[in-house]
mmCIF file of C-alpha atoms in Angstrom:
data_model
loop_
_atom_site.group_PDB
_atom_site.id
_atom_site.type_symbol
_atom_site.label_atom_id
_atom_site.label_comp_id
_atom_site.label_asym_id
_atom_site.label_seq_id
_atom_site.Cartn_x
_atom_site.Cartn_y
_atom_site.Cartn_z
ATOM 1 C CA MET A 1 -18.330 26.647 -36.285
ATOM 2 C CA THR A 2 -14.275 25.755 -37.475
ATOM 3 C CA SER A 3 -13.376 21.929 -37.144
ATOM 4 C CA SER A 4 -11.383 23.130 -33.696
ATOM 5 C CA GLU A 5 -14.092 24.051 -32.193
ATOM 6 C CA LEU A 6 -16.584 20.746 -33.303
ATOM 7 C CA PRO A 7 -16.112 17.891 -31.913
ATOM 8 C CA ALA A 8 -14.440 14.480 -33.025
ATOM 9 C CA VAL A 9 -16.437 12.468 -36.152
ATOM 10 C CA PRO A 10 -16.470 9.006 -35.226
ATOM 11 C CA ARG A 11 -14.076 6.740 -37.341
ATOM 12 C CA TYR A 12 -16.482 4.456 -38.435
ATOM 13 C CA ASP A 13 -14.814 3.057 -40.997
ATOM 14 C CA GLY A 14 -11.861 2.543 -39.917
ATOM 15 C CA ALA A 15 -11.873 1.918 -35.634
ATOM 16 C CA HIS A 16 -15.432 0.840 -34.862
ATOM 17 C CA LEU A 17 -18.014 -0.162 -33.170
ATOM 18 C CA ARG A 18 -19.605 -1.697 -36.273
ATOM 19 C CA HIS A 19 -17.133 -3.637 -37.200
ATOM 20 C CA VAL A 20 -16.831 -6.520 -34.420
ATOM 21 C CA LEU A 21 -19.733 -9.034 -35.281
ATOM 22 C CA PRO A 22 -19.729 -8.797 -39.434
ATOM 23 C CA SER A 23 -15.413 -9.502 -39.057
ATOM 24 C CA SER A 24 -16.662 -12.248 -36.733
ATOM 25 C CA ALA A 25 -19.101 -13.364 -38.852
ATOM 26 C CA ALA A 26 -16.421 -13.306 -41.971
ATOM 27 C CA VAL A 27 -13.868 -15.089 -39.460
ATOM 28 C CA LEU A 28 -17.092 -17.825 -39.853
ATOM 29 C CA GLY A 29 -17.418 -18.390 -43.287
ATOM 30 C CA VAL A 30 -20.626 -16.544 -43.892
ATOM 31 C CA PRO A 31 -20.510 -15.004 -46.872
ATOM 32 C CA GLY A 32 -20.583 -10.859 -48.032
ATOM 33 C CA TYR A 33 -18.554 -10.167 -44.886
ATOM 34 C CA GLU A 34 -14.799 -8.345 -44.527
ATOM 35 C CA ASN A 35 -12.584 -9.292 -41.400
ATOM 36 C CA THR A 36 -12.085 -5.753 -41.601
ATOM 37 C CA LEU A 37 -10.221 -5.765 -37.998
ATOM 38 C CA GLY A 38 -8.370 -8.565 -38.757
ATOM 39 C CA LEU A 39 -9.918 -11.536 -36.287
ATOM 40 C CA PRO A 40 -7.785 -14.023 -36.054
ATOM 41 C CA ALA A 41 -9.121 -17.670 -37.071
ATOM 42 C CA ALA A 42 -11.447 -19.424 -35.277
ATOM 43 C CA ARG A 43 -14.515 -22.122 -35.741
ATOM 44 C CA ARG A 44 -16.467 -19.990 -32.442
ATOM 45 C CA VAL A 45 -16.531 -16.226 -31.810
ATOM 46 C CA CYS A 46 -18.628 -15.195 -28.548
ATOM 47 C CA VAL A 47 -19.497 -11.233 -28.775
ATOM 48 C CA VAL A 48 -19.289 -9.524 -25.170
ATOM 49 C CA MET A 49 -20.927 -6.437 -24.990
ATOM 50 C CA VAL A 50 -20.590 -4.857 -21.832
ATOM 51 C CA ASP A 51 -23.128 -1.900 -22.191
ATOM 52 C CA GLY A 52 -21.256 1.684 -20.356
ATOM 53 C CA LEU A 53 -17.881 -0.517 -20.235
ATOM 54 C CA GLY A 54 -15.856 3.253 -21.401
ATOM 55 C CA LEU A 55 -13.156 2.734 -22.254
ATOM 56 C CA SER A 56 -11.437 5.434 -20.025
ATOM 57 C CA LEU A 57 -14.199 3.756 -16.344
ATOM 58 C CA LEU A 58 -11.905 0.401 -17.945
ATOM 59 C CA LYS A 59 -8.313 2.343 -16.978
ATOM 60 C CA ALA A 60 -9.617 4.442 -14.396
ATOM 61 C CA ARG A 61 -11.367 1.526 -12.381
ATOM 62 C CA GLY A 62 -9.239 -2.031 -13.526
ATOM 63 C CA GLY A 63 -8.393 -1.786 -9.451
ATOM 64 C CA HIS A 64 -11.648 -3.479 -9.893
ATOM 65 C CA ALA A 65 -11.088 -6.018 -12.567
ATOM 66 C CA PRO A 66 -7.621 -8.338 -12.875
ATOM 67 C CA PHE A 67 -9.032 -10.135 -15.057
ATOM 68 C CA LEU A 68 -10.103 -7.178 -18.164
ATOM 69 C CA ARG A 69 -6.766 -4.864 -16.744
ATOM 70 C CA GLY A 70 -4.949 -8.003 -17.883
ATOM 71 C CA ALA A 71 -6.837 -7.828 -20.671
ATOM 72 C CA LEU A 72 -5.793 -4.461 -21.990
ATOM 73 C CA GLU A 73 -3.104 -5.361 -23.787
ATOM 74 C CA SER A 74 -5.268 -6.788 -26.700
ATOM 75 C CA ASN A 75 -7.129 -3.812 -26.909
ATOM 76 C CA ARG A 76 -7.297 -1.839 -30.017
ATOM 77 C CA THR A 77 -9.551 1.346 -29.286
ATOM 78 C CA LEU A 78 -12.727 2.134 -30.992
ATOM 79 C CA ASP A 79 -15.167 4.982 -31.373
ATOM 80 C CA VAL A 80 -18.649 3.808 -31.372
ATOM 81 C CA SER A 81 -21.887 5.704 -33.231
ATOM 82 C CA PHE A 82 -22.954 9.030 -32.304
ATOM 83 C CA PRO A 83 -25.476 10.062 -30.016
ATOM 84 C CA THR A 84 -23.302 8.310 -27.831
ATOM 85 C CA THR A 85 -26.468 6.301 -26.644
ATOM 86 C CA THR A 86 -27.168 2.641 -26.458
ATOM 87 C CA ALA A 87 -30.292 2.604 -29.058
ATOM 88 C CA ALA A 88 -27.748 4.209 -31.909
ATOM 89 C CA SER A 89 -24.902 2.216 -30.611
ATOM 90 C CA LEU A 90 -26.309 -1.181 -30.765
ATOM 91 C CA ALA A 91 -28.240 -0.330 -33.781
ATOM 92 C CA SER A 92 -24.327 -0.424 -35.134
ATOM 93 C CA PHE A 93 -22.356 -2.912 -34.159
ATOM 94 C CA ALA A 94 -25.995 -5.605 -34.985
ATOM 95 C CA THR A 95 -25.856 -4.568 -38.672
ATOM 96 C CA GLY A 96 -23.121 -3.604 -39.437
ATOM 97 C CA ALA A 97 -24.456 -0.074 -39.725
ATOM 98 C CA THR A 98 -24.258 3.302 -39.964
ATOM 99 C CA PRO A 99 -27.314 5.380 -38.131
ATOM 100 C CA ALA A 100 -27.665 7.215 -41.611
ATOM 101 C CA GLU A 101 -28.446 3.780 -42.750
ATOM 102 C CA HIS A 102 -30.382 1.782 -39.778
ATOM 103 C CA GLY A 103 -32.243 5.666 -39.143
ATOM 104 C CA ILE A 104 -31.725 4.689 -35.571
ATOM 105 C CA VAL A 105 -30.609 8.192 -34.030
ATOM 106 C CA GLY A 106 -30.865 8.640 -30.838
ATOM 107 C CA TYR A 107 -33.130 7.204 -27.026
ATOM 108 C CA ASP A 108 -35.426 10.029 -28.108
ATOM 109 C CA VAL A 109 -36.156 10.512 -31.927
ATOM 110 C CA VAL A 110 -39.605 12.360 -33.986
ATOM 111 C CA ASP A 111 -41.476 9.878 -35.720
ATOM 112 C CA PRO A 112 -41.647 12.264 -38.928
ATOM 113 C CA SER A 113 -45.104 10.569 -39.831
ATOM 114 C CA THR A 114 -46.607 11.428 -36.375
ATOM 115 C CA GLY A 115 -45.150 14.301 -35.091
ATOM 116 C CA HIS A 116 -43.945 11.848 -31.581
ATOM 117 C CA VAL A 117 -41.835 11.665 -30.013
ATOM 118 C CA VAL A 118 -40.594 7.563 -30.094
ATOM 119 C CA ASN A 119 -38.415 5.993 -27.540
ATOM 120 C CA GLN A 120 -35.886 3.348 -28.622
ATOM 121 C CA LEU A 121 -35.098 1.661 -25.648
ATOM 122 C CA GLY A 122 -38.648 0.859 -25.533
ATOM 123 C CA ASN A 123 -43.001 1.546 -25.401
ATOM 124 C CA TRP A 124 -42.790 1.777 -29.014
ATOM 125 C CA PRO A 125 -45.807 2.557 -30.699
ATOM 126 C CA GLY A 126 -48.585 0.053 -31.484
ATOM 127 C CA TRP A 127 -48.296 1.996 -35.104
ATOM 128 C CA LEU A 128 -44.258 1.867 -35.979
ATOM 129 C CA ASP A 129 -43.550 -1.458 -36.769
ATOM 130 C CA PRO A 130 -39.375 -2.143 -36.121
ATOM 131 C CA VAL A 131 -37.880 -3.865 -38.961
ATOM 132 C CA GLN A 132 -40.015 -0.995 -41.567
ATOM 133 C CA TRP A 133 -38.194 1.628 -38.410
ATOM 134 C CA GLN A 134 -34.373 -0.665 -38.797
ATOM 135 C CA PRO A 135 -34.870 -2.305 -42.153
ATOM 136 C CA HIS A 136 -31.481 -3.445 -42.811
ATOM 137 C CA PRO A 137 -31.321 -7.418 -42.063
ATOM 138 C CA THR A 138 -28.993 -7.896 -38.903
ATOM 139 C CA VAL A 139 -25.964 -10.245 -38.630
ATOM 140 C CA LEU A 140 -27.068 -12.518 -36.668
ATOM 141 C CA GLU A 141 -30.121 -13.293 -38.695
ATOM 142 C CA ARG A 142 -27.460 -13.202 -42.236
ATOM 143 C CA ALA A 143 -24.923 -15.306 -40.650
ATOM 144 C CA ALA A 144 -28.383 -17.893 -38.826
ATOM 145 C CA GLU A 145 -27.892 -19.118 -42.412
ATOM 146 C CA VAL A 146 -24.834 -20.837 -42.042
ATOM 147 C CA VAL A 147 -23.651 -21.021 -38.892
ATOM 148 C CA GLY A 148 -25.110 -21.552 -35.408
ATOM 149 C CA VAL A 149 -26.477 -18.281 -33.649
ATOM 150 C CA THR A 150 -27.387 -16.359 -29.841
ATOM 151 C CA THR A 151 -28.321 -14.717 -27.694
ATOM 152 C CA VAL A 152 -27.771 -14.540 -24.327
ATOM 153 C CA SER A 153 -29.297 -11.795 -22.321
ATOM 154 C CA LEU A 154 -31.737 -10.803 -20.091
ATOM 155 C CA PRO A 155 -35.487 -12.864 -20.265
ATOM 156 C CA GLU A 156 -36.914 -9.556 -20.758
ATOM 157 C CA PHE A 157 -35.313 -8.711 -24.478
ATOM 158 C CA ALA A 158 -36.032 -11.431 -26.306
ATOM 159 C CA SER A 159 -39.489 -10.117 -28.131
ATOM 160 C CA SER A 160 -38.297 -6.507 -27.147
ATOM 161 C CA GLN A 161 -38.532 -3.425 -30.034
ATOM 162 C CA LEU A 162 -34.937 -2.586 -30.241
ATOM 163 C CA THR A 163 -34.153 -6.228 -30.422
ATOM 164 C CA ARG A 164 -36.468 -6.545 -33.113
ATOM 165 C CA ALA A 165 -35.399 -3.052 -34.887
ATOM 166 C CA ALA A 166 -31.827 -4.250 -34.611
ATOM 167 C CA LEU A 167 -30.698 -7.453 -32.316
ATOM 168 C CA ARG A 168 -33.323 -10.034 -34.344
ATOM 169 C CA GLY A 169 -31.762 -13.238 -35.480
ATOM 170 C CA GLY A 170 -31.022 -16.796 -34.810
ATOM 171 C CA ASP A 171 -31.592 -18.421 -31.003
ATOM 172 C CA PHE A 172 -32.502 -16.186 -28.051
ATOM 173 C CA VAL A 173 -31.216 -17.708 -24.351
ATOM 174 C CA GLY A 174 -32.950 -15.570 -21.805
ATOM 175 C CA ALA A 175 -30.685 -15.558 -18.233
ATOM 176 C CA ARG A 176 -31.595 -13.423 -15.258
ATOM 177 C CA SER A 177 -28.003 -13.387 -13.401
ATOM 178 C CA VAL A 178 -25.193 -12.103 -14.765
ATOM 179 C CA GLN A 179 -22.791 -16.228 -13.764
ATOM 180 C CA ALA A 180 -26.231 -17.738 -15.829
ATOM 181 C CA ARG A 181 -25.470 -15.635 -18.484
ATOM 182 C CA VAL A 182 -22.086 -16.567 -18.914
ATOM 183 C CA ARG A 183 -23.523 -20.168 -18.240
ATOM 184 C CA ALA A 184 -25.639 -20.029 -20.790
ATOM 185 C CA ALA A 185 -22.458 -18.959 -23.060
ATOM 186 C CA SER A 186 -20.640 -21.348 -22.444
ATOM 187 C CA GLU A 187 -23.685 -24.155 -23.199
ATOM 188 C CA SER A 188 -24.665 -22.388 -26.338
ATOM 189 C CA LEU A 189 -20.710 -22.443 -27.862
ATOM 190 C CA ALA A 190 -20.586 -25.407 -27.241
ATOM 191 C CA LYS A 191 -24.563 -26.789 -29.218
ATOM 192 C CA HIS A 192 -22.621 -26.242 -32.988
ATOM 193 C CA GLU A 193 -19.667 -27.531 -33.841
ATOM 194 C CA ARG A 194 -19.010 -22.975 -35.382
ATOM 195 C CA SER A 195 -21.262 -20.434 -33.635
ATOM 196 C CA LEU A 196 -22.002 -16.870 -33.409
ATOM 197 C CA VAL A 197 -22.253 -16.400 -29.740
ATOM 198 C CA TYR A 198 -23.929 -12.693 -28.880
ATOM 199 C CA LEU A 199 -23.436 -11.973 -24.598
ATOM 200 C CA TYR A 200 -25.270 -9.486 -23.595
ATOM 201 C CA PHE A 201 -24.665 -6.846 -19.909
ATOM 202 C CA ASN A 202 -26.272 -4.146 -19.206
ATOM 203 C CA GLU A 203 -25.404 -4.399 -15.233
ATOM 204 C CA LEU A 204 -23.447 -2.156 -15.065
ATOM 205 C CA ASP A 205 -25.070 0.534 -17.043
ATOM 206 C CA LYS A 206 -27.771 0.212 -14.602
ATOM 207 C CA THR A 207 -26.145 0.809 -11.430
ATOM 208 C CA GLY A 208 -23.756 3.917 -13.410
ATOM 209 C CA HIS A 209 -27.215 5.809 -14.117
ATOM 210 C CA ARG A 210 -28.398 5.276 -11.283
ATOM 211 C CA HIS A 211 -24.842 6.087 -8.220
ATOM 212 C CA GLY A 212 -22.682 7.374 -11.133
ATOM 213 C CA ALA A 213 -19.443 4.958 -12.517
ATOM 214 C CA GLY A 214 -17.800 6.136 -10.118
ATOM 215 C CA SER A 215 -19.480 5.240 -6.831
ATOM 216 C CA LEU A 216 -18.286 1.580 -4.600
ATOM 217 C CA LYS A 217 -21.794 -0.363 -6.315
ATOM 218 C CA TRP A 218 -20.231 0.343 -9.760
ATOM 219 C CA GLY A 219 -17.000 -0.589 -8.550
ATOM 220 C CA GLU A 220 -18.464 -4.284 -7.183
ATOM 221 C CA GLN A 221 -20.305 -4.144 -9.764
ATOM 222 C CA LEU A 222 -17.638 -4.769 -12.502
ATOM 223 C CA GLU A 223 -15.663 -6.825 -9.928
ATOM 224 C CA GLU A 224 -18.243 -9.661 -10.357
ATOM 225 C CA LEU A 225 -18.542 -9.169 -13.769
ATOM 226 C CA ASP A 226 -14.812 -9.715 -13.922
ATOM 227 C CA PHE A 227 -15.101 -12.781 -12.442
ATOM 228 C CA ALA A 228 -18.176 -13.984 -14.345
ATOM 229 C CA LEU A 229 -16.132 -13.457 -17.702
ATOM 230 C CA ARG A 230 -12.857 -14.994 -16.048
ATOM 231 C CA THR A 231 -14.981 -17.933 -15.341
ATOM 232 C CA LEU A 232 -16.537 -17.751 -19.259
ATOM 233 C CA THR A 233 -12.808 -18.138 -20.549
ATOM 234 C CA LYS A 234 -12.609 -21.506 -18.487
ATOM 235 C CA ARG A 235 -15.426 -23.054 -19.844
ATOM 236 C CA LEU A 236 -14.339 -22.466 -23.861
ATOM 237 C CA PRO A 237 -14.748 -25.485 -26.585
ATOM 238 C CA ALA A 238 -12.231 -25.796 -28.615
ATOM 239 C CA SER A 239 -10.620 -22.730 -31.339
ATOM 240 C CA THR A 240 -12.889 -20.092 -29.383
ATOM 241 C CA LEU A 241 -11.836 -16.838 -29.263
ATOM 242 C CA VAL A 242 -14.070 -14.445 -27.276
ATOM 243 C CA LEU A 243 -13.734 -10.439 -27.547
ATOM 244 C CA LEU A 244 -15.698 -7.981 -25.005
ATOM 245 C CA THR A 245 -16.466 -4.576 -26.561
ATOM 246 C CA ALA A 246 -19.187 -2.065 -25.464
ATOM 247 C CA ASP A 247 -21.587 0.158 -26.514
ATOM 248 C CA HIS A 248 -20.819 3.852 -25.445
ATOM 249 C CA GLY A 249 -18.912 5.178 -21.760
ATOM 250 C CA MET A 250 -20.176 7.291 -19.112
ATOM 251 C CA VAL A 251 -19.954 10.283 -16.857
ATOM 252 C CA ASP A 252 -20.621 11.148 -13.916
ATOM 253 C CA VAL A 253 -22.994 14.870 -13.911
ATOM 254 C CA PRO A 254 -23.637 16.310 -10.247
ATOM 255 C CA VAL A 255 -27.064 17.439 -9.382
ATOM 256 C CA LYS A 256 -26.056 20.769 -10.059
ATOM 257 C CA GLN A 257 -24.879 20.598 -13.139
ATOM 258 C CA ARG A 258 -28.195 18.642 -14.215
ATOM 259 C CA ILE A 259 -30.129 21.893 -16.106
ATOM 260 C CA ASP A 260 -33.906 21.980 -17.219
ATOM 261 C CA TYR A 261 -33.292 24.609 -20.421
ATOM 262 C CA SER A 262 -37.140 25.009 -20.390
ATOM 263 C CA LEU A 263 -37.475 27.548 -18.008
ATOM 264 C CA HIS A 264 -35.285 29.598 -20.356
ATOM 265 C CA ALA A 265 -37.247 31.799 -22.433
ATOM 266 C CA ASP A 266 -34.045 32.121 -24.964
ATOM 267 C CA LEU A 267 -33.904 28.505 -24.875
ATOM 268 C CA VAL A 268 -36.720 27.573 -26.009
ATOM 269 C CA ALA A 269 -37.568 30.004 -28.127
ATOM 270 C CA GLY A 270 -39.061 28.581 -31.515
ATOM 271 C CA VAL A 271 -38.542 24.989 -30.829
ATOM 272 C CA GLU A 272 -41.743 22.665 -31.110
ATOM 273 C CA LEU A 273 -40.866 18.632 -29.602
ATOM 274 C CA THR A 274 -37.358 18.365 -28.007
ATOM 275 C CA ALA A 275 -35.690 14.995 -28.661
ATOM 276 C CA GLY A 276 -32.330 13.030 -28.017
ATOM 277 C CA GLU A 277 -30.804 12.496 -24.240
ATOM 278 C CA PRO A 278 -29.148 15.239 -21.343
ATOM 279 C CA ARG A 279 -25.694 14.301 -23.419
ATOM 280 C CA ALA A 280 -27.105 15.506 -26.762
ATOM 281 C CA VAL A 281 -30.252 17.325 -27.147
ATOM 282 C CA GLN A 282 -32.442 17.300 -30.365
ATOM 283 C CA LEU A 283 -33.850 19.974 -31.247
ATOM 284 C CA HIS A 284 -36.818 19.876 -34.038
ATOM 285 C CA VAL A 285 -37.862 24.053 -35.088
ATOM 286 C CA ALA A 286 -41.181 25.192 -35.412
ATOM 287 C CA ASP A 287 -39.531 26.915 -38.976
ATOM 288 C CA PRO A 288 -36.099 25.561 -40.166
ATOM 289 C CA ALA A 289 -35.363 28.625 -41.771
ATOM 290 C CA ARG A 290 -34.822 29.390 -38.298
ATOM 291 C CA ALA A 291 -32.526 27.103 -36.819
ATOM 292 C CA ASP A 292 -29.516 29.082 -37.122
ATOM 293 C CA ARG A 293 -31.184 31.638 -35.509
ATOM 294 C CA VAL A 294 -32.351 28.597 -31.955
ATOM 295 C CA ALA A 295 -28.045 27.586 -32.922
ATOM 296 C CA ASP A 296 -27.059 31.481 -31.604
ATOM 297 C CA ALA A 297 -29.191 31.351 -28.870
ATOM 298 C CA TRP A 298 -27.691 27.891 -27.778
ATOM 299 C CA ARG A 299 -23.806 28.849 -28.167
ATOM 300 C CA ALA A 300 -24.639 32.902 -26.225
ATOM 301 C CA HIS A 301 -25.910 30.597 -24.054
ATOM 302 C CA PHE A 302 -23.930 27.793 -23.300
ATOM 303 C CA GLY A 303 -20.743 29.297 -24.511
ATOM 304 C CA ALA A 304 -17.362 26.975 -24.603
ATOM 305 C CA LYS A 305 -19.805 24.812 -22.605
ATOM 306 C CA VAL A 306 -21.236 23.275 -25.410
ATOM 307 C CA TRP A 307 -20.950 22.261 -29.044
ATOM 308 C CA VAL A 308 -24.286 23.519 -30.377
ATOM 309 C CA LEU A 309 -24.603 22.441 -34.625
ATOM 310 C CA THR A 310 -27.176 22.439 -37.021
ATOM 311 C CA ARG A 311 -28.945 18.953 -38.553
ATOM 312 C CA ASP A 312 -27.017 20.304 -41.903
ATOM 313 C CA GLU A 313 -23.802 20.544 -40.605
ATOM 314 C CA ALA A 314 -23.435 17.105 -38.368
ATOM 315 C CA VAL A 315 -24.947 14.907 -41.681
ATOM 316 C CA ALA A 316 -22.819 16.935 -44.083
ATOM 317 C CA GLY A 317 -20.110 16.965 -41.680
ATOM 318 C CA GLY A 318 -20.736 12.814 -41.931
ATOM 319 C CA TYR A 319 -21.105 12.290 -37.626
ATOM 320 C CA PHE A 320 -25.085 10.363 -38.495
ATOM 321 C CA GLY A 321 -22.052 8.612 -41.380
ATOM 322 C CA SER A 322 -22.301 8.016 -44.614
ATOM 323 C CA GLY A 323 -25.469 6.491 -46.438
ATOM 324 C CA LEU A 324 -28.062 9.236 -45.220
ATOM 325 C CA ARG A 325 -31.331 6.608 -45.462
ATOM 326 C CA ASP A 326 -34.520 8.851 -47.170
ATOM 327 C CA GLY A 327 -36.964 9.465 -44.508
ATOM 328 C CA VAL A 328 -33.392 9.165 -41.381
ATOM 329 C CA ALA A 329 -33.062 13.601 -41.972
ATOM 330 C CA ALA A 330 -36.611 13.683 -40.221
ATOM 331 C CA ARG A 331 -36.212 11.898 -37.647
ATOM 332 C CA ILE A 332 -33.075 13.455 -36.604
ATOM 333 C CA GLY A 333 -32.906 17.403 -34.732
ATOM 334 C CA ASP A 334 -33.104 20.702 -37.026
ATOM 335 C CA VAL A 335 -30.348 21.556 -34.139
ATOM 336 C CA LEU A 336 -27.823 18.550 -31.937
ATOM 337 C CA VAL A 337 -26.874 20.179 -28.790
ATOM 338 C CA LEU A 338 -23.726 18.724 -26.971
ATOM 339 C CA PRO A 339 -22.143 18.908 -23.993
ATOM 340 C CA ARG A 340 -18.474 19.217 -24.512
ATOM 341 C CA GLU A 341 -17.554 19.199 -20.537
ATOM 342 C CA HIS A 342 -18.099 16.437 -18.035
ATOM 343 C CA GLU A 343 -20.399 18.604 -16.190
ATOM 344 C CA LEU A 344 -22.926 18.764 -18.235
ATOM 345 C CA ALA A 345 -26.778 17.014 -18.552
ATOM 346 C CA LEU A 346 -30.456 19.387 -20.066
ATOM 347 C CA TYR A 347 -32.861 18.546 -19.411
ATOM 348 C CA ASP A 348 -36.800 19.946 -20.781
ATOM 349 C CA GLY A 349 -38.936 19.714 -17.722
ATOM 350 C CA ARG A 350 -41.811 19.729 -19.721
ATOM 351 C CA ARG A 351 -41.646 16.044 -21.202
ATOM 352 C CA VAL A 352 -39.709 14.329 -18.711
ATOM 353 C CA ALA A 353 -40.335 13.026 -15.570
ATOM 354 C CA PRO A 354 -39.226 13.963 -12.573
ATOM 355 C CA HIS A 355 -37.006 11.246 -11.838
ATOM 356 C CA ALA A 356 -35.173 11.496 -14.393
ATOM 357 C CA PHE A 357 -32.704 14.346 -12.939
ATOM 358 C CA ASP A 358 -32.069 11.518 -10.229
ATOM 359 C CA MET A 359 -29.978 10.195 -13.405
ATOM 360 C CA VAL A 360 -25.538 10.097 -12.771
ATOM 361 C CA GLY A 361 -23.613 8.213 -14.965
ATOM 362 C CA GLN A 362 -25.217 10.249 -18.044
ATOM 363 C CA HIS A 363 -23.616 9.612 -21.989
ATOM 364 C CA GLY A 364 -24.663 10.517 -25.487
ATOM 365 C CA SER A 365 -22.150 13.270 -26.495
ATOM 366 C CA LEU A 366 -18.987 12.849 -27.921
ATOM 367 C CA THR A 367 -15.729 13.527 -25.431
ATOM 368 C CA ARG A 368 -13.695 10.872 -26.171
ATOM 369 C CA ALA A 369 -14.577 9.324 -22.382
ATOM 370 C CA GLU A 370 -18.342 8.342 -23.814
ATOM 371 C CA ARG A 371 -16.696 7.903 -27.470
ATOM 372 C CA GLU A 372 -14.092 5.603 -27.451
ATOM 373 C CA VAL A 373 -15.107 1.560 -25.729
ATOM 374 C CA PRO A 374 -12.836 -0.544 -25.980
ATOM 375 C CA LEU A 375 -12.098 -4.097 -28.152
ATOM 376 C CA LEU A 376 -10.438 -6.506 -26.519
ATOM 377 C CA THR A 377 -9.440 -10.243 -25.868
ATOM 378 C CA LEU A 378 -10.103 -12.592 -24.200
ATOM 379 C CA ALA A 379 -9.476 -16.258 -25.250
ATOM 380 C CA THR A 380 -7.022 -16.971 -28.807
ATOM 381 C CA PRO A 381 -8.527 -19.821 -30.947
ATOM 382 C CA ARG A 382 -6.692 -23.672 -29.041
ATOM 383 C CA GLY A 383 -7.563 -27.276 -30.789
#
């Protein structure tokens, strides 16, 4: 394929999500990190992660979020990792590594040692050790040796496999409601003279998946979040920097464009396993030498509606970043299919539950709506 027919490669070495936590750690004097993003000096840093809040969504629906809309003046647009899915993106955010390095290369991926498809967000099989699967030390781990470190998130994520794989380190405070997490973050910042707090919200992502990012319910959820974050900035101890970012954006896909590709014999011929997600399909071919033939079949079927890359093209093109760790390539599909139009999602109906087709908001591909996220400064150090 020519460069004009391919999606943009995430800016791993430039304005990228993976530099937010390392830059924050550098500000706090944690050895081994650089302030790549040029953040201001501070004794305390709170990094707010809003799951699913793409930059285009914030701009389009900013009427529901006057506080965040005002902060757009400070925005620095960041790319997220590929695929644009929570597991891959949060792993890059938390380790500072590319997917090629940390190895969490999708939502569902194949464990090459067993041939099983593993969901990276939950229900990891018992034989899979999260620390071996993702062995890079996290920024939170290393920072906890020098400053106070706290994760404030939902209680069920305290010991989840993804937390153990990519977000381990420091103390964990579980809080159910949005306001309770804001209170916990404020208290955690004040506990130490130098502190790093990671504050996570997943409400927008959940609402978007169920009702759509264009729905009334999504707007209401954004309003609640906006009020909570305004409250947070009024409760800060001295010399606190508050940043807000996201792990991916989201697009709404109508029912008629949620396609079961397993019903088309030409698309599954020669395919042994399917993984990924509806906007970042990963196909593992029974005979890898025939990967080009499978890729051509998908191009012929969907035409300009999709980008189709072989694994070799994706790795060589830098879509997973540099520094491919041993064993990671085999986790990636031999053929990758990414919708280039917003209104398209591709499912293997043989493998997913029927309710998966009910999902409205989707992400995973490399459109700007899915790839670009904000980096907002909500509060600057004082005192």
